Coordinates of C-alpha atoms in Angstrom, one line a residue:
M1 CA -9.0 18.6 5.7
D2 CA -10.9 16.4 3.3
S3 CA -11.3 13.7 6.0
I4 CA -13.0 16.2 8.3
S5 CA -15.8 17.0 5.9
L6 CA -16.7 13.3 5.8
M7 CA -17.4 13.1 9.5
G8 CA -20.3 14.5 11.5
S9 CA -19.9 17.6 13.6
S10 CA -21.7 19.1 16.6
P11 CA -24.8 21.1 15.8
A12 CA -24.4 24.8 15.8
T13 CA -27.2 25.3 18.4
T14 CA -26.7 23.0 21.3
K15 CA -28.4 23.4 24.6
A16 CA -26.1 24.4 27.4
S17 CA -25.1 21.6 29.7
F18 CA -22.7 21.4 32.5
L19 CA -19.7 19.2 31.9
P20 CA -18.1 17.0 34.6
N21 CA -15.1 19.4 34.7
G22 CA -17.5 22.3 35.5
L23 CA -17.4 24.0 32.1
K24 CA -20.4 24.9 30.1
N25 CA -21.0 23.4 26.7
G26 CA -22.9 25.9 24.7
P27 CA -22.8 27.5 21.3
R28 CA -19.2 28.1 20.2
E29 CA -17.9 30.9 18.0
G30 CA -15.8 30.2 14.9
P31 CA -15.5 27.0 12.9
S32 CA -16.7 23.9 14.8
K33 CA -14.4 21.0 15.1
P34 CA -15.4 17.5 13.9
T35 CA -16.8 15.4 16.7
V36 CA -16.3 11.7 17.3
A37 CA -18.0 9.8 20.1
I38 CA -16.5 7.0 22.1
I39 CA -18.7 4.5 23.9
G40 CA -16.7 3.1 26.9
S41 CA -14.3 4.6 29.4
G42 CA -11.5 2.1 29.7
D43 CA -7.8 2.4 29.0
F44 CA -8.2 2.1 25.2
S45 CA -11.0 4.7 25.3
K46 CA -8.7 7.1 27.2
C47 CA -5.8 6.7 24.9
L48 CA -8.0 7.0 21.8
A49 CA -9.5 10.2 23.1
I50 CA -6.0 11.7 23.6
R51 CA -5.0 10.7 20.1
L52 CA -8.1 12.2 18.6
L53 CA -7.6 15.5 20.6
R54 CA -4.0 15.7 19.2
S55 CA -5.4 15.5 15.7
G56 CA -7.8 18.4 16.3
I57 CA -11.0 16.4 16.8
H58 CA -13.5 17.1 19.5
V59 CA -14.2 14.0 21.6
V60 CA -17.4 13.0 23.4
V61 CA -17.2 9.9 25.7
G62 CA -20.3 8.0 26.7
S63 CA -20.1 6.2 30.0
R64 CA -22.5 4.5 32.4
Q65 CA -20.9 6.5 35.3
P66 CA -19.8 9.8 33.6
K67 CA -18.9 11.6 36.9
R68 CA -16.5 8.9 37.9
A69 CA -15.0 8.4 34.4
A70 CA -14.4 12.1 33.9
E71 CA -11.5 12.0 36.3
F72 CA -9.5 9.9 33.9
F73 CA -9.9 12.1 30.8
P74 CA -8.6 15.5 29.8
H75 CA -10.8 18.4 30.8
V76 CA -11.6 19.2 27.2
V77 CA -13.3 15.8 26.7
D78 CA -17.0 15.8 27.1
V79 CA -17.8 12.9 29.3
T80 CA -21.5 12.2 29.5
H81 CA -24.1 9.4 29.3
H82 CA -24.5 7.1 26.3
E83 CA -27.6 8.9 25.0
D84 CA -26.0 12.3 25.0
A85 CA -22.8 11.0 23.4
V86 CA -24.6 9.2 20.6
G87 CA -26.6 12.3 19.8
K88 CA -23.6 14.5 19.4
A89 CA -21.7 12.6 16.7
S90 CA -22.4 10.6 13.6
M91 CA -19.3 8.4 14.0
L92 CA -18.9 6.4 17.2
F93 CA -16.1 4.1 18.5
L94 CA -17.5 1.2 20.5
A95 CA -14.7 0.5 23.0
I96 CA -16.7 -2.1 24.9
R97 CA -16.6 -5.9 24.9
R98 CA -18.9 -8.1 22.9
E99 CA -20.8 -9.1 26.1
H100 CA -21.9 -5.5 26.6
Y101 CA -23.3 -4.9 23.2
P102 CA -26.9 -5.7 24.3
S103 CA -26.6 -2.8 26.9
L104 CA -27.0 -0.4 23.9
W105 CA -30.3 -1.9 22.9
D106 CA -32.2 0.8 24.7
I107 CA -30.6 3.5 22.5
K108 CA -31.0 1.5 19.3
H109 CA -33.2 4.2 17.8
L110 CA -30.5 6.8 18.4
L111 CA -27.8 4.6 16.7
A112 CA -29.8 4.4 13.5
G113 CA -27.8 5.9 10.6
K114 CA -24.6 6.2 12.7
V115 CA -21.2 4.7 11.8
L116 CA -20.2 2.3 14.5
I117 CA -16.5 1.4 14.7
D118 CA -16.0 -1.8 16.5
V119 CA -12.5 -2.0 18.2
S120 CA -13.2 -5.1 20.3
N121 CA -11.1 -8.3 20.5
N122 CA -11.8 -11.8 21.8
R123 CA -9.9 -13.7 24.4
R124 CA -9.0 -16.6 22.0
V125 CA -8.9 -17.3 18.3
N126 CA -12.3 -18.2 16.8
Q127 CA -14.0 -17.8 20.1
Y128 CA -17.4 -17.3 18.5
P129 CA -19.0 -18.7 15.3
E130 CA -19.2 -15.1 13.8
S131 CA -17.1 -12.1 14.3
N132 CA -17.9 -9.4 16.9
A133 CA -18.5 -6.9 14.1
E134 CA -21.0 -9.2 12.3
Y135 CA -22.7 -9.8 15.6
L136 CA -22.9 -6.1 16.2
A137 CA -24.3 -5.5 12.7
S138 CA -27.0 -8.1 13.4
L139 CA -28.1 -6.3 16.6
F140 CA -28.2 -2.9 15.0
P141 CA -29.1 -3.4 11.3
E142 CA -30.0 0.2 10.8
S143 CA -26.4 1.3 11.7
T144 CA -23.3 1.0 9.6
V145 CA -20.7 -1.2 11.3
V146 CA -17.0 -0.8 10.5
K147 CA -14.3 -3.1 12.0
G148 CA -11.0 -1.4 12.7
F149 CA -8.3 -0.2 15.2
N150 CA -8.4 -3.5 17.1
V151 CA -4.8 -4.3 16.2
I152 CA -3.6 -1.2 17.9
S153 CA -2.7 -1.4 21.6
A154 CA -3.6 1.4 24.0
W155 CA 0.0 2.3 24.5
A156 CA 0.6 2.6 20.7
M157 CA -2.6 4.7 20.4
Q158 CA -1.4 7.2 23.1
S159 CA 2.3 7.4 22.2
G160 CA 1.8 7.4 18.5
P161 CA 2.3 4.8 15.8
K162 CA 5.7 3.3 15.6
D163 CA 7.0 1.1 12.7
A164 CA 5.2 -2.2 13.0
S165 CA 2.1 -0.7 14.9
R166 CA 1.2 1.7 12.1
Q167 CA -1.0 -0.5 10.1
V168 CA -4.8 -0.5 10.8
Y169 CA -7.0 -3.1 9.1
I170 CA -10.5 -1.8 8.2
C171 CA -13.5 -3.6 6.7
S172 CA -17.2 -2.8 6.3
N173 CA -20.1 -3.6 4.0
S174 CA -20.5 0.2 3.3
V175 CA -17.9 1.7 1.0
E176 CA -18.7 5.2 2.1
A177 CA -18.3 4.4 5.8
R178 CA -15.1 2.5 5.1
Q179 CA -13.6 5.5 3.3
Q180 CA -14.6 7.8 6.2
V181 CA -12.7 5.5 8.7
I182 CA -9.8 5.2 6.4
E183 CA -9.5 9.0 6.2
L184 CA -9.7 9.2 10.0
A185 CA -6.9 6.6 10.4
R186 CA -4.7 8.6 8.1
Q187 CA -5.5 11.8 10.1
L188 CA -4.4 9.9 13.3
G189 CA -1.1 9.0 11.7
F190 CA -1.8 5.3 10.9
I191 CA -1.6 3.4 7.6
P192 CA -5.1 2.0 6.8
V193 CA -5.4 -1.3 5.0
D194 CA -8.7 -1.9 3.2
M195 CA -9.8 -5.4 3.9
G196 CA -13.1 -5.2 2.0
T197 CA -16.4 -6.3 3.3
L198 CA -17.3 -7.2 6.9
S199 CA -16.7 -10.9 6.2
S200 CA -13.0 -10.1 6.8
A201 CA -13.7 -9.0 10.4
K202 CA -13.1 -12.5 11.9
E203 CA -9.6 -12.6 10.3
I204 CA -8.9 -9.1 11.6
E205 CA -10.0 -10.0 15.1
N206 CA -7.8 -13.1 15.1
M207 CA -4.6 -11.0 14.2
P208 CA -3.9 -9.7 17.7
L209 CA -4.4 -13.2 19.2
R210 CA -1.9 -15.0 17.2
L211 CA 1.5 -15.6 18.9
F212 CA 4.3 -15.7 16.3
S213 CA 2.1 -17.6 13.9
D214 CA 4.6 -17.2 11.1
W215 CA 7.4 -18.6 13.4
K216 CA 5.6 -21.8 14.5
G217 CA 6.9 -24.0 11.7
P218 CA 10.5 -22.7 11.7
V219 CA 10.8 -22.8 15.5
L220 CA 9.6 -26.3 15.6
T221 CA 12.0 -27.3 12.9
A222 CA 14.9 -25.7 14.8
V223 CA 13.9 -27.4 18.0
A224 CA 13.6 -30.8 16.4
L225 CA 17.0 -30.4 14.7
S226 CA 18.5 -29.3 18.0
I227 CA 17.2 -32.3 19.9
F228 CA 18.3 -34.7 17.2
F229 CA 21.8 -33.4 16.8
F230 CA 22.3 -33.0 20.6
A231 CA 21.2 -36.6 21.1
Y232 CA 23.4 -37.7 18.2
S233 CA 26.5 -36.0 19.8
F234 CA 25.6 -37.3 23.2
V235 CA 25.5 -40.9 22.1
R236 CA 28.9 -40.6 20.2
D237 CA 30.9 -38.4 22.6
I238 CA 29.5 -39.3 26.0
I239 CA 27.9 -42.8 25.9
H240 CA 30.5 -44.5 23.6
P241 CA 33.6 -43.6 25.7
Y242 CA 31.8 -44.6 28.9
M243 CA 30.7 -47.9 27.6
K244 CA 34.0 -48.7 25.9
S245 CA 36.6 -47.6 28.5
R246 CA 34.5 -46.2 31.4
Q247 CA 35.7 -42.7 30.8
S248 CA 33.3 -40.1 32.2
F249 CA 32.8 -37.1 29.9
F250 CA 29.5 -36.0 31.3
Y251 CA 30.9 -32.6 32.3
K252 CA 30.9 -31.7 28.6
I253 CA 27.1 -31.7 28.4
P254 CA 26.5 -28.0 29.5
L255 CA 28.9 -26.3 27.2
E256 CA 30.8 -28.5 24.7
M257 CA 27.8 -30.7 23.7
V258 CA 25.6 -27.6 23.2
N259 CA 28.4 -25.9 21.2
K260 CA 28.6 -28.9 19.0
T261 CA 24.9 -28.8 18.3
L262 CA 24.6 -25.0 17.6
P263 CA 26.7 -24.8 14.4
V264 CA 25.2 -28.0 12.9
V265 CA 21.7 -26.6 13.4
A266 CA 22.7 -23.2 12.0
I267 CA 24.2 -24.5 8.8
T268 CA 21.2 -27.0 8.3
L269 CA 18.7 -24.1 8.7
L270 CA 20.6 -22.0 6.3
A271 CA 20.6 -24.8 3.7
L272 CA 16.9 -25.3 4.2
V273 CA 16.4 -21.6 3.2
Y274 CA 17.8 -22.2 -0.3
L275 CA 16.6 -25.8 -0.7
A276 CA 13.0 -24.5 -0.9
G277 CA 13.9 -22.3 -3.9
Q278 CA 15.5 -25.3 -5.6
F279 CA 12.4 -27.4 -5.1
A280 CA 10.3 -24.5 -6.6
A281 CA 12.7 -24.4 -9.6
A282 CA 12.4 -28.1 -10.1
H283 CA 8.6 -27.9 -10.0
Q284 CA 8.6 -25.2 -12.7
L285 CA 11.0 -27.2 -14.9
L286 CA 8.9 -30.3 -14.5
Y287 CA 5.7 -28.7 -15.6
G288 CA 7.2 -26.2 -18.0
T289 CA 5.3 -23.2 -16.6
K290 CA 5.3 -20.8 -13.7
Y291 CA 1.6 -20.6 -13.5
R292 CA 1.0 -23.9 -11.9
R293 CA 0.6 -23.6 -8.1
F294 CA 3.1 -25.1 -5.8
P295 CA 2.0 -27.8 -3.3
H296 CA 0.8 -26.4 0.1
W297 CA 3.8 -27.7 1.9
L298 CA 6.2 -26.0 -0.5
E299 CA 4.2 -22.7 -0.3
G300 CA 4.5 -22.8 3.4
W301 CA 8.2 -23.6 3.2
L302 CA 8.8 -20.7 0.8
Q303 CA 7.0 -18.3 3.0
S304 CA 9.0 -19.3 6.1
R305 CA 12.5 -18.8 4.5
K306 CA 13.0 -15.5 6.3
Q307 CA 12.3 -17.0 9.7
L308 CA 14.6 -19.9 9.0
G309 CA 17.4 -17.6 8.0
L310 CA 17.0 -15.5 11.1
L311 CA 17.0 -18.6 13.3
S312 CA 20.2 -19.7 11.5
F313 CA 21.8 -16.4 12.3
F314 CA 20.7 -16.7 16.0
F315 CA 22.2 -20.2 16.3
A316 CA 25.5 -19.0 14.7
C317 CA 25.8 -16.0 17.0
V318 CA 25.2 -18.2 20.1
H319 CA 27.8 -20.6 18.7
V320 CA 30.4 -17.8 18.6
L321 CA 29.7 -16.9 22.2
Y322 CA 30.0 -20.5 23.3
S323 CA 33.2 -20.9 21.4
L324 CA 34.7 -17.8 23.1
C325 CA 33.9 -19.2 26.5
L326 CA 35.5 -22.6 25.9
P327 CA 39.0 -21.6 27.0
M328 CA 37.6 -20.2 30.2
R329 CA 36.5 -23.6 31.5
R330 CA 38.4 -25.2 34.4
S331 CA 38.6 -28.5 32.5
E332 CA 40.3 -26.8 29.6
R333 CA 43.0 -25.4 32.0
Y334 CA 43.6 -28.9 33.4
L335 CA 43.9 -30.3 29.9
L336 CA 46.4 -27.6 29.0
L337 CA 48.5 -28.3 32.1
N338 CA 48.5 -32.0 31.4
M339 CA 49.6 -31.5 27.8
A340 CA 52.4 -29.3 29.0
Y341 CA 53.5 -31.9 31.5
Q342 CA 53.4 -34.7 28.9
Q343 CA 55.5 -32.6 26.6
V344 CA 58.1 -31.9 29.2
H345 CA 58.1 -35.6 30.3
A346 CA 58.6 -36.7 26.7
N347 CA 61.5 -34.1 26.3
I348 CA 59.8 -32.4 23.3
E349 CA 61.0 -28.8 22.9
N350 CA 58.9 -27.8 20.0
S351 CA 55.4 -29.2 19.3
W352 CA 54.7 -26.8 16.4
N353 CA 52.5 -28.4 13.7
E354 CA 52.4 -26.4 10.5
E355 CA 49.4 -28.2 9.1
E356 CA 47.3 -27.8 12.2
V357 CA 48.2 -24.1 12.4
W358 CA 47.1 -23.4 8.9
R359 CA 43.9 -25.5 9.3
V360 CA 42.8 -23.6 12.5
E361 CA 43.7 -20.2 11.0
M362 CA 41.6 -20.9 7.9
Y363 CA 38.8 -22.6 9.8
V364 CA 38.4 -19.5 12.1
S365 CA 38.7 -17.1 9.2
F366 CA 36.0 -18.8 7.1
G367 CA 33.7 -18.9 10.2
I368 CA 34.1 -15.1 10.7
M369 CA 33.4 -14.4 7.0
S370 CA 30.3 -16.6 7.1
L371 CA 28.9 -14.9 10.2
G372 CA 29.6 -11.5 8.7
L373 CA 27.5 -12.4 5.6
L374 CA 24.8 -13.9 7.8
S375 CA 24.7 -10.6 9.7
L376 CA 24.2 -8.7 6.4
L377 CA 21.3 -11.1 5.4
A378 CA 19.7 -10.6 8.8
V379 CA 20.0 -6.8 8.6
T380 CA 18.5 -6.5 5.1
S381 CA 15.5 -8.6 6.2
I382 CA 14.4 -5.7 8.5
P383 CA 11.4 -4.0 6.9
S384 CA 12.9 -0.5 7.2
V385 CA 16.1 -1.7 5.4
T386 CA 14.2 -3.7 2.9
S387 CA 12.1 -0.7 1.8
A388 CA 15.3 1.2 1.1
L389 CA 16.5 -1.4 -1.4
N390 CA 15.2 -2.0 -4.9
W391 CA 14.3 -5.6 -6.0
R392 CA 17.6 -6.2 -7.7
E393 CA 19.6 -5.2 -4.7
F394 CA 17.5 -7.2 -2.3
S395 CA 17.7 -10.3 -4.5
F396 CA 21.5 -10.0 -4.9
I397 CA 22.0 -9.8 -1.1
Q398 CA 19.5 -12.5 -0.1
S399 CA 20.2 -14.9 -3.0
T400 CA 23.7 -14.4 -4.3
L401 CA 25.4 -13.4 -1.0
G402 CA 23.3 -16.0 0.8
Y403 CA 24.7 -18.8 -1.4
I404 CA 28.2 -17.5 -0.9
S405 CA 27.6 -17.5 2.9
L406 CA 26.4 -21.1 2.7
L407 CA 29.5 -22.0 0.6
I408 CA 31.9 -20.4 3.1
A409 CA 30.1 -22.0 6.0
T410 CA 30.5 -25.4 4.3
F411 CA 34.3 -24.7 3.9
H412 CA 34.3 -23.8 7.6
A413 CA 32.9 -27.2 8.5
L414 CA 35.2 -29.0 6.1
L415 CA 38.3 -27.4 7.7
F416 CA 37.0 -28.2 11.1
G417 CA 36.7 -31.9 10.3
W418 CA 39.8 -32.1 8.0
K419 CA 41.1 -35.7 8.0
R420 CA 38.9 -37.0 10.8
A421 CA 36.2 -38.0 8.3
F422 CA 38.5 -40.7 7.0
E423 CA 39.7 -42.0 10.4
E424 CA 38.3 -45.3 11.5
E425 CA 38.2 -44.4 15.2
A426 CA 36.0 -41.3 14.4
Y427 CA 33.1 -43.6 13.6
R428 CA 31.8 -44.5 17.1
F429 CA 29.0 -47.0 17.1
Y430 CA 29.5 -46.9 13.3
L431 CA 28.1 -43.4 13.3
P432 CA 29.9 -40.7 11.3
P433 CA 31.0 -37.5 13.1
S434 CA 28.4 -34.8 13.5
F435 CA 30.2 -32.4 11.1
V436 CA 29.9 -35.1 8.4
V437 CA 26.1 -35.3 9.0
A438 CA 25.9 -31.5 9.0
L439 CA 27.5 -31.3 5.6
V440 CA 25.1 -33.6 3.8
L441 CA 22.4 -31.0 3.2
P442 CA 24.6 -28.0 2.5
V443 CA 26.6 -29.9 -0.1
T444 CA 23.4 -31.1 -1.7
V445 CA 22.1 -27.5 -2.0
I446 CA 25.4 -26.3 -3.4
V447 CA 25.4 -29.1 -6.0
G448 CA 21.8 -28.4 -6.8
K449 CA 22.6 -24.7 -7.4
G450 CA 25.4 -25.8 -9.7
V451 CA 23.0 -27.8 -11.7
L452 CA 20.6 -24.9 -12.0
L453 CA 23.4 -22.7 -13.2
L454 CA 24.2 -25.0 -16.2
P455 CA 23.5 -23.0 -19.4
C456 CA 20.8 -25.3 -20.7
V457 CA 18.9 -25.5 -17.4
A458 CA 19.3 -21.8 -16.6
W459 CA 18.2 -20.7 -20.0
R460 CA 15.0 -22.8 -19.8
L461 CA 14.2 -21.7 -16.3
K462 CA 14.7 -18.1 -17.2
R463 CA 12.2 -18.4 -20.1
I464 CA 9.7 -20.2 -17.8
R465 CA 9.9 -17.4 -15.2
R466 CA 9.4 -14.8 -17.9
G467 CA 6.3 -16.6 -19.0
C468 CA 7.6 -17.2 -22.5
E469 CA 7.6 -21.0 -22.4
S470 CA 4.5 -23.3 -22.4
S471 CA 5.0 -26.8 -23.6
Q472 CA 2.5 -28.4 -25.9
R473 CA 2.2 -31.4 -23.6
H474 CA 1.3 -29.1 -20.7
A475 CA -1.2 -27.2 -22.9
D476 CA -2.8 -30.5 -24.0
H477 CA -2.9 -31.7 -20.4
E478 CA -4.5 -28.5 -19.1
R479 CA -7.1 -28.2 -22.0
P480 CA -10.4 -29.2 -20.5
A481 CA -12.3 -31.9 -22.4
A482 CA -15.7 -31.0 -20.9
H483 CA -16.1 -28.1 -23.4
V484 CA -16.7 -30.6 -26.3
S485 CA -20.4 -31.2 -26.6
P486 CA -21.8 -34.8 -27.0
E487 CA -23.2 -33.9 -30.5
R488 CA -19.7 -32.9 -31.6
V489 CA -18.2 -36.1 -30.3
T490 CA -20.8 -38.1 -32.3
I491 CA -20.0 -36.2 -35.5
I492 CA -16.2 -36.8 -35.0
I493 CA -16.8 -40.5 -34.5
L494 CA -19.0 -40.8 -37.6
E495 CA -16.4 -38.9 -39.7
H496 CA -13.7 -41.3 -38.5
L497 CA -15.9 -44.3 -39.4
N498 CA -16.7 -42.9 -42.8
N499 CA -13.0 -42.3 -43.6
T500 CA -12.1 -45.8 -42.5
V501 CA -14.8 -47.4 -44.7
N502 CA -13.8 -45.3 -47.7
L503 CA -10.2 -46.2 -47.3
W504 CA -11.1 -49.9 -47.0
L505 CA -13.2 -49.8 -50.2
S506 CA -10.5 -48.0 -52.1
C507 CA -8.0 -50.7 -51.1
W508 CA -10.4 -53.5 -52.1
A509 CA -11.1 -51.9 -55.5
G510 CA -7.5 -51.5 -56.2
R511 CA -6.7 -55.1 -55.3
M512 CA -9.5 -56.4 -57.6
Y513 CA -8.2 -54.2 -60.5
L514 CA -4.7 -55.6 -60.1
S515 CA -5.9 -59.2 -60.0
K516 CA -7.9 -58.8 -63.3
A517 CA -5.0 -57.1 -64.9
F518 CA -2.6 -59.9 -64.0
Q519 CA -5.0 -62.5 -65.4
L520 CA -5.3 -60.7 -68.8
H521 CA -1.5 -60.2 -69.0
P522 CA 0.2 -63.0 -67.1
Q523 CA 3.7 -62.2 -68.7
S524 CA 3.6 -58.5 -67.7
N525 CA 5.5 -57.1 -64.8
I526 CA 2.6 -55.7 -62.8
G527 CA 2.9 -55.3 -59.1

């Protein structure tokens, strides 16, 4: 392989030495395998050695206690002291922590000219002023330090790369060493990502320490909305009846109050997904260009749309489960028996209500269709599914079908509320029902989308996004005035003054000519 030729190999003539497993390591016949050394004998070192062996690479492990460490490695792995391991390979993995870097100071002369791959991580984000790789490079300036493989767990290293764990971020100040490690990563079955120079090492080291960093904002938004709408429903449906007529509905808190909160949060999060795009469109229309950067808050909002959509799908699914459990409640059975008794007592044979039947049928049907489209949006956001779609297909599903899903969910909420939005008793503490509050943002987004679909607006926005439109006002605003030199400004001012004086003199001379002409010929029609 091409990547093998880039790595160092064992010398052809090596002195015989006894390995921990009892085999002799002497001159070998036939083509020699490439050799990679690993400094350290922990779990990651063991899994890395197994992975290298499967790729046809000879592995040498350097340990402070080689006899004890040899029990945990395959018998074909050469487990020896640090000095021997360093001398047998030109590429070394340092599978030790930052605190143990100075322990290699005694073999600094042996590490000169070697490629050191730092796989260490810290215990918290930005634990040290500089990255571990930069610190290692300062300790061993004669060696070439490469940062990589730190985002791979020991389990993923041993069992093989799977989907999300396939990417390996690599950086180094040496282009040649970086390419060697990139080829090695490909040979091991990973997808290398070139991050450039060693200054990117700190960012790479912080990657495994982040806990759902992309989800922080969306999750906090969902939690805040849940708390707000739960408290809103609690005040209207629990506190108001208790204060007005001493009716206790506190039993509704565990199930019914939660089920009222879930759909409101779900439709609000779905509306927030598409509201960000409308703000971006308004920004482009305002400045007449697509090259002006969005504000930081809008950029973060646009980047979190996927997480907001998945959270909306989650809340909608939980809402369905809660709704299916509502008829199972003991309180619901009591209410059903009471209604039956009241119907018999009132001598009502048929309580069929055609309007309510149609309302509930359509309400449930729209809810199922909305959940189905949300499921499609969630599935297509999976990376493996996204990679199988072209851009037009992905845009159609996420944008067109997404707006249709929001529209159907809005009809679902409207059918749920029906006439109650216009009933006076529905406004408890002068607060509108929760479904009315939930419809404010989705209706706003739908109306905004309708405005963007107007031919005049859509045509201009399309030209802007194609880069064909640049208003003269924007160009004048963006043209820097600092390029005009002071001498040029002085010349322009003098030219303006000269033109003004000449114009004034011309007007004065013309006026004097007309005055004299009028004095010589007072009866003429001059002027």
